[in-house]
XYZ file of C-alpha atoms in Angstrom:
513
model
C 7.051 -75.555 44.892
C 7.228 -72.112 46.235
C 7.730 -71.377 49.886
C 6.577 -68.079 51.329
C 8.329 -66.846 54.443
C 6.618 -64.103 56.411
C 8.745 -61.758 58.585
C 7.312 -59.742 61.438
C 6.978 -55.940 60.714
C 9.735 -55.016 63.210
C 12.309 -57.104 61.339
C 11.301 -55.597 58.014
C 11.745 -52.109 59.507
C 15.221 -52.975 60.775
C 16.280 -54.217 57.333
C 14.982 -50.973 55.822
C 17.038 -48.773 58.198
C 20.184 -50.812 57.622
C 19.667 -50.576 53.886
C 19.371 -46.744 54.052
C 22.482 -46.467 56.257
C 24.452 -48.655 53.863
C 23.454 -46.493 50.922
C 24.392 -43.334 52.892
C 27.842 -44.743 53.682
C 28.261 -45.691 50.085
C 27.345 -42.143 48.976
C 29.508 -40.168 51.390
C 29.325 -36.395 50.857
C 31.772 -34.865 48.444
C 34.332 -32.478 50.006
C 35.133 -30.546 46.825
C 33.474 -27.319 48.129
C 35.623 -27.542 51.268
C 38.768 -27.982 49.172
C 37.887 -24.924 47.079
C 37.046 -22.829 50.151
C 40.355 -23.765 51.818
C 42.301 -22.751 48.714
C 40.369 -19.473 48.534
C 41.320 -18.688 52.152
C 44.983 -19.398 51.478
C 45.277 -22.682 53.395
C 47.907 -25.149 52.270
C 47.145 -28.663 53.461
C 49.112 -31.805 52.564
C 45.800 -33.641 52.108
C 42.114 -32.710 51.965
C 39.745 -35.695 51.693
C 37.774 -35.975 48.440
C 34.902 -37.462 50.397
C 33.915 -37.528 54.050
C 35.939 -39.726 56.376
C 35.260 -40.895 59.954
C 36.040 -38.056 62.396
C 37.245 -39.896 65.504
C 40.568 -38.026 65.264
C 38.965 -34.586 65.723
C 39.342 -32.866 69.111
C 37.294 -29.679 68.593
C 34.860 -30.228 65.726
C 32.032 -32.828 65.733
C 33.417 -36.353 65.396
C 30.916 -37.752 62.905
C 31.724 -38.027 59.207
C 34.012 -35.119 58.331
C 35.927 -33.405 55.541
C 38.789 -32.532 57.931
C 42.026 -34.275 58.805
C 43.849 -33.676 62.089
C 46.257 -31.371 60.267
C 43.345 -29.280 58.979
C 41.778 -28.907 62.410
C 45.130 -27.877 63.931
C 45.702 -25.228 61.267
C 42.132 -24.015 61.651
C 42.910 -23.470 65.328
C 45.981 -21.392 64.511
C 44.040 -19.382 61.943
C 41.160 -18.805 64.370
C 43.579 -17.227 66.833
C 45.004 -14.988 64.097
C 41.557 -14.062 62.764
C 40.392 -13.046 66.232
C 43.471 -10.952 66.955
C 43.159 -9.248 63.566
C 39.487 -8.520 64.135
C 40.096 -6.950 67.567
C 42.938 -4.933 66.073
C 40.686 -3.752 63.254
C 37.801 -2.867 65.571
C 40.043 -0.878 67.932
C 41.986 0.911 65.191
C 39.842 4.061 65.206
C 39.972 4.277 69.013
C 43.739 3.871 69.110
C 44.415 6.282 66.259
C 42.134 8.874 67.884
C 44.146 8.902 71.101
C 47.476 8.846 69.268
C 46.623 11.718 66.923
C 44.835 13.896 69.497
C 47.603 13.472 72.049
C 50.103 14.592 69.434
C 47.978 17.576 68.380
C 47.375 18.817 71.937
C 51.004 18.326 72.886
C 52.193 20.250 69.813
C 49.670 22.987 70.508
C 50.674 23.535 74.137
C 54.418 23.400 73.482
C 54.226 25.789 70.560
C 51.936 28.090 72.517
C 54.675 28.341 75.142
C 57.330 28.985 72.497
C 55.230 31.618 70.741
C 54.421 33.370 74.002
C 58.062 33.474 75.071
C 59.190 34.732 71.672
C 56.457 37.393 71.613
C 57.364 38.591 75.114
C 61.043 38.751 74.248
C 60.459 40.726 71.027
C 58.124 43.203 72.664
C 60.252 43.691 75.771
C 63.355 44.266 73.653
C 61.451 46.839 71.627
C 59.851 48.432 74.691
C 62.523 48.272 77.399
C 65.680 47.736 75.390
C 68.979 47.225 77.206
C 67.608 46.996 80.791
C 65.457 44.050 79.703
C 68.201 42.340 77.719
C 70.543 42.547 80.702
C 67.930 40.782 82.855
C 66.231 38.550 80.310
C 67.302 35.359 82.097
C 64.610 36.057 84.705
C 61.959 35.640 81.994
C 63.813 32.788 80.299
C 63.795 30.891 83.597
C 60.059 31.523 83.955
C 59.273 29.895 80.622
C 61.803 27.106 81.157
C 60.081 26.178 84.429
C 56.612 26.376 82.863
C 57.764 24.030 80.111
C 59.406 21.708 82.632
C 56.162 21.561 84.594
C 54.083 20.883 81.481
C 56.381 18.084 80.306
C 56.062 16.274 83.635
C 58.688 17.847 85.873
C 58.199 18.078 89.621
C 57.641 21.838 89.712
C 55.539 23.621 92.321
C 53.884 26.273 90.193
C 52.994 28.597 93.076
C 56.497 28.558 94.495
C 58.011 29.012 91.047
C 55.815 32.022 90.251
C 56.488 33.567 93.668
C 60.181 33.160 92.986
C 59.798 34.836 89.574
C 58.180 37.930 91.065
C 60.820 38.066 93.826
C 63.632 37.916 91.249
C 61.901 40.563 89.123
C 61.504 42.829 92.155
C 65.195 42.494 92.977
C 66.258 43.336 89.411
C 63.874 46.260 89.097
C 64.719 47.685 92.499
C 68.401 47.581 91.558
C 67.721 49.313 88.225
C 65.434 51.924 89.718
C 67.949 52.653 92.476
C 71.127 52.498 90.439
C 72.605 55.357 92.515
C 72.970 52.889 95.387
C 75.086 49.783 95.934
C 72.542 46.918 96.294
C 74.232 43.862 97.811
C 73.005 40.227 97.864
C 72.175 40.554 101.561
C 70.160 43.669 100.848
C 68.262 41.879 98.068
C 67.473 39.055 100.445
C 66.036 41.598 102.851
C 63.903 43.105 100.076
C 62.413 39.699 99.231
C 61.047 39.431 102.790
C 58.883 42.487 102.182
C 57.443 41.422 98.808
C 54.014 40.439 100.159
C 53.727 43.602 102.248
C 54.944 45.967 99.543
C 52.838 44.517 96.678
C 55.102 46.429 94.248
C 53.403 44.875 91.210
C 49.870 45.539 92.340
C 47.327 42.723 92.093
C 48.839 41.229 88.908
C 50.942 38.496 90.600
C 47.996 37.174 92.619
C 45.610 37.062 89.658
C 48.203 35.667 87.281
C 49.235 32.965 89.741
C 45.666 31.715 90.042
C 45.137 31.769 86.274
C 48.473 30.169 85.341
C 48.355 27.384 87.923
C 44.824 26.303 87.048
C 45.439 26.530 83.299
C 48.690 24.566 83.428
C 47.279 21.944 85.781
C 44.352 21.398 83.393
C 46.549 21.370 80.264
C 49.192 19.029 81.645
C 46.671 16.657 83.197
C 44.578 16.538 80.029
C 47.572 15.641 77.856
C 48.660 13.034 80.415
C 45.114 11.686 80.272
C 45.311 11.341 76.503
C 48.622 9.547 76.908
C 47.165 7.078 79.412
C 44.135 6.461 77.180
C 46.442 5.852 74.236
C 48.550 3.348 76.180
C 45.556 1.480 77.598
C 43.851 1.232 74.184
C 47.028 0.011 72.507
C 47.774 -2.562 75.185
C 44.278 -3.954 75.716
C 43.667 -4.309 71.972
C 46.562 -6.792 71.853
C 44.478 -9.688 73.173
C 45.873 -12.793 74.826
C 43.788 -15.870 74.032
C 43.212 -18.817 76.344
C 43.149 -22.375 74.922
C 39.414 -22.511 75.710
C 38.832 -19.338 73.706
C 40.805 -20.663 70.717
C 38.808 -23.917 70.778
C 35.531 -21.957 70.827
C 36.696 -19.713 67.971
C 37.790 -22.719 65.908
C 34.463 -24.439 66.459
C 32.582 -21.285 65.466
C 34.663 -20.178 62.475
C 36.030 -23.360 60.883
C 34.129 -26.425 62.063
C 31.521 -25.695 59.350
C 34.286 -26.596 56.863
C 34.635 -30.012 58.464
C 30.883 -30.539 58.162
C 30.994 -29.774 54.466
C 29.397 -26.352 55.046
C 32.193 -23.864 54.286
C 29.737 -21.094 53.384
C 27.783 -21.361 56.655
C 28.191 -18.344 58.971
C 27.734 -18.438 62.755
C 24.421 -17.451 64.290
C 24.656 -13.992 65.879
C 23.811 -15.056 69.445
C 26.285 -17.919 69.118
C 28.951 -15.442 68.057
C 28.059 -13.121 70.939
C 28.534 -15.856 73.523
C 31.905 -16.817 72.065
C 33.109 -13.197 71.945
C 31.799 -12.362 75.422
C 33.670 -15.382 76.745
C 36.894 -14.520 74.934
C 36.670 -10.795 75.829
C 35.397 -11.210 79.379
C 38.388 -9.464 80.972
C 38.295 -6.607 78.448
C 34.650 -5.998 79.323
C 35.665 -5.601 82.981
C 37.742 -2.604 81.892
C 34.608 -0.775 80.775
C 33.355 0.714 84.098
C 36.746 2.277 84.843
C 37.151 3.313 81.203
C 33.784 5.111 81.261
C 34.677 6.970 84.463
C 37.989 7.977 82.913
C 36.206 9.301 79.788
C 33.772 11.285 81.968
C 36.694 12.811 83.876
C 38.444 13.708 80.606
C 35.271 15.466 79.444
C 35.126 17.445 82.691
C 38.680 18.734 82.253
C 37.921 19.485 78.596
C 35.170 21.801 79.839
C 37.754 23.609 81.963
C 40.032 24.001 78.943
C 37.164 25.709 77.131
C 36.347 27.986 80.038
C 38.206 29.536 82.987
C 41.263 27.269 82.714
C 41.891 28.001 79.024
C 45.690 28.082 78.793
C 45.564 29.912 75.464
C 43.626 32.849 76.905
C 45.989 32.918 79.893
C 49.299 32.707 78.036
C 48.719 34.944 75.036
C 48.373 38.193 77.050
C 50.924 37.221 79.715
C 53.479 39.676 78.307
C 50.919 42.467 78.625
C 50.151 41.495 82.217
C 53.810 41.318 83.208
C 54.376 44.696 81.560
C 51.426 46.079 83.519
C 53.069 44.813 86.703
C 56.380 46.438 85.693
C 54.632 49.742 85.068
C 52.945 49.421 88.439
C 56.336 49.046 90.037
C 57.672 52.001 88.060
C 54.768 54.269 88.985
C 55.132 53.434 92.678
C 58.918 53.159 92.748
C 59.434 56.099 95.119
C 56.966 54.704 97.643
C 58.355 51.174 97.291
C 61.937 52.389 97.755
C 60.958 54.442 100.797
C 59.310 51.460 102.496
C 62.254 49.208 101.635
C 64.690 51.762 103.084
C 62.587 51.851 106.249
C 62.699 48.088 106.635
C 66.162 47.255 105.313
C 68.051 50.494 105.908
C 69.561 53.029 103.528
C 71.976 51.395 101.088
C 75.364 52.948 100.443
C 75.653 55.442 97.581
C 77.247 54.071 94.416
C 79.498 57.070 93.902
C 80.300 58.898 90.678
C 81.177 55.699 88.755
C 77.546 54.621 88.550
C 75.006 56.626 86.656
C 72.099 58.013 88.577
C 69.562 57.262 85.925
C 66.011 58.386 86.396
C 63.105 56.057 86.408
C 61.896 57.276 83.058
C 65.233 56.399 81.470
C 64.956 52.793 82.580
C 61.325 51.915 81.787
C 60.019 54.592 79.512
C 57.329 52.869 77.484
C 54.220 50.791 77.631
C 53.004 48.412 74.945
C 49.567 47.456 73.798
C 47.970 44.000 74.024
C 47.388 41.821 70.996
C 44.518 42.577 68.700
C 42.498 39.477 67.707
C 44.097 39.475 64.262
C 47.547 39.080 65.808
C 46.944 35.836 67.725
C 49.871 33.517 67.047
C 49.279 30.487 64.868
C 50.443 27.078 65.959
C 51.612 23.811 64.412
C 48.286 22.255 65.327
C 46.681 24.676 62.900
C 43.711 25.600 65.096
C 42.795 27.295 68.344
C 42.395 25.446 71.619
C 38.624 25.848 71.525
C 38.365 24.017 68.216
C 40.735 21.288 69.397
C 38.638 20.737 72.519
C 35.356 20.561 70.582
C 36.899 17.909 68.338
C 38.296 15.753 71.155
C 35.062 15.945 73.169
C 33.139 14.423 70.255
C 35.704 11.643 69.926
C 35.749 10.926 73.665
C 31.972 10.608 73.830
C 32.037 8.062 71.009
C 34.586 5.938 72.879
C 32.380 5.334 75.927
C 31.355 1.692 76.496
C 33.833 0.661 73.810
C 35.059 -2.499 75.540
C 31.637 -3.874 76.525
C 30.262 -3.054 73.058
C 33.137 -4.831 71.317
C 31.453 -8.288 71.013
C 28.362 -6.697 69.466
C 30.507 -4.698 67.041
C 32.428 -7.828 66.010
C 29.371 -10.069 65.567
C 27.884 -8.251 62.608
C 26.898 -9.713 59.278
C 29.677 -8.242 57.159
C 32.359 -9.481 59.548
C 31.503 -12.789 61.211
C 27.858 -13.754 61.494
C 25.035 -14.823 59.220
C 22.928 -11.889 60.349
C 19.601 -12.513 62.042
C 19.974 -14.446 65.307
C 16.897 -16.574 64.485
C 18.119 -17.524 61.018
C 17.636 -21.262 60.455
C 20.548 -21.365 58.003
C 23.276 -20.178 60.376
C 25.933 -22.357 62.031
C 25.047 -23.078 65.664
C 28.206 -24.990 66.583
C 26.887 -28.384 65.539
C 24.988 -27.940 62.316
C 22.934 -25.423 60.358
C 19.980 -24.372 62.460
C 18.650 -22.061 65.121
C 20.846 -21.234 68.129
C 18.875 -21.599 71.359
C 21.135 -20.739 74.371
C 20.626 -17.259 75.792
C 23.287 -14.586 75.401
C 25.455 -14.066 78.478
C 25.919 -10.683 80.160
C 29.195 -8.769 79.989
C 32.210 -9.259 82.244
C 34.208 -12.067 83.790
C 31.826 -13.158 86.576
C 28.909 -13.424 84.142
C 30.698 -16.090 82.090
C 30.361 -18.794 84.735
C 27.656 -20.510 82.649
C 28.844 -19.506 79.181
C 27.819 -22.452 76.970
C 30.604 -21.861 74.433
C 33.744 -20.812 76.299
C 35.018 -22.283 79.542
C 36.071 -19.231 81.563
C 37.814 -19.418 84.931
C 36.083 -16.546 86.703
C 38.340 -16.969 89.769
C 41.449 -15.814 87.850
C 41.129 -12.252 86.521
C 43.712 -11.277 83.907
C 46.569 -9.538 85.749
C 47.487 -7.458 82.719
C 43.935 -6.094 82.405
C 43.901 -5.318 86.148
C 47.039 -3.208 85.646
C 45.243 -1.181 82.986
C 42.253 -0.759 85.290
C 44.622 0.568 87.962
C 46.218 2.978 85.471
C 42.800 4.342 84.521
C 41.793 4.678 88.168
C 44.921 6.677 88.972
C 44.413 8.947 85.962
C 40.723 9.468 86.707
C 41.576 10.616 90.227
C 44.161 13.018 88.836
C 41.689 14.412 86.283
C 39.012 14.996 88.918
C 41.496 16.935 91.025
C 42.593 18.973 88.000
C 38.949 19.834 87.341
C 38.843 21.407 90.808
C 42.139 23.228 90.268
C 44.183 20.841 92.404
C 47.535 19.475 91.381
C 48.659 15.908 91.981
C 52.234 14.908 91.455
C 53.064 11.261 90.983
C 55.699 9.150 89.318
C 56.087 9.113 85.547
C 52.852 7.664 84.181
C 54.792 5.261 81.956
C 55.710 3.311 85.097
C 52.041 2.460 85.551
C 52.265 0.267 82.472
C 55.273 -1.850 83.391
C 55.060 -5.609 83.705
C 55.459 -5.819 87.456
C 52.591 -7.270 89.504
C 49.662 -4.880 89.542
C 49.756 -4.184 93.268
C 53.255 -2.720 93.039
C 51.650 0.118 91.121
C 49.410 1.051 94.021
C 52.240 3.269 95.273
C 51.229 5.896 92.736
C 47.976 6.350 94.628
C 49.785 8.052 97.485
C 49.539 11.558 96.160
C 50.675 14.916 97.322
C 47.693 17.195 96.760
C 48.164 20.954 96.714
C 45.058 23.165 96.815
C 45.275 25.999 94.321
C 43.793 29.429 94.797
């Protein structure tokens, strides 16, 4: 006898599902591709499963069946951190090298320009004025020493220094032109009081003072600006990762391995959200960075135009000689007015020669011809240097906010098209649906991939923002011909709390003519 037992359809369906699940467990996915991919990437694990195992031990990647052990997930986390740091370093390399190389080239150019100008003046004055110049050359040596000290960051008041130079030159020339008299220190001090009234050097000191101060303010401030940009770029590119960022990077870059999908690349929008979360503080640097770049470009315009230190310094020997000749031509009138104000000095007697004016300063020299412009170590003129740096500066705008987009490209991280169904979305291969977050810390409050504490801005990044703000203010003043003296810019980058650096904002501003 045969007995037929009829089961309801729902029971039959349940048996069917259980049967499929049992077969799936029995045929767990092979992890050989994962093993090969791990070897190819240089990982060394004590054990990689041959087939999928239960993933309850995983803390970052999905906990279903997995090809990863706890050791693998931990090492993936460490590698994710290293990969991210390397990628930021790679992406910022051009920016950093630009500021390093251009700072060096401008600094070399300005320093050698000073050296060439001093050497040219010395050679020409020796040839033109001979012994009288050589006996008083320290006046000119001090001028160039002070200009160099100012350029290299010294606390030098350019106007006062130049006024002092012309006073010292007047004293020396008056003594030479009146060698038949005994000129005492007290008498020289009296002469210096009449410098502005006498105008013994004509209009040269006034014009030269305006040109030199503006040119040196622009040159020094521009090189300091390059130095600050270099320091900020180098420091900010050394990223500090939060645990939440490392978890998100691990999930994006290496959890596909655990799912048996080592070749799967992240979806672009997924990558963007991870990078925007990890680089939220860097993005906050961007507004201040852009203002700093704009200010650098403004001062660069000045270096090309009226504040061009090259066009000021190269003919400075000619201008000083013109002033000396002015003094020589008007020596009788100058001496007469000095005698009226300070009294008649005592005669020197027969032991001192009563040399005539023409015996002291008996020659004039010509200015440079264009063919005789001195060459420099930088190998180019200031105009060409400025054109080059302006192009580089323009390219660096919005660098920090554009960084996530630059990193999430197909040949670096992502699978390419954001709508690609074959990209890794953090869970499996498929489309990534969450919208891309905006830039900056406060916009990461709802970032679906990285937990970001928007109430705790990165103190280190805030210090760099402060450094840029200080430098931008200094550049804007230099553009207008104003000088700002503040503490050595390197102190802006120390590791003290950021608000201790606010002291550098208390400037001493001097309006230039």
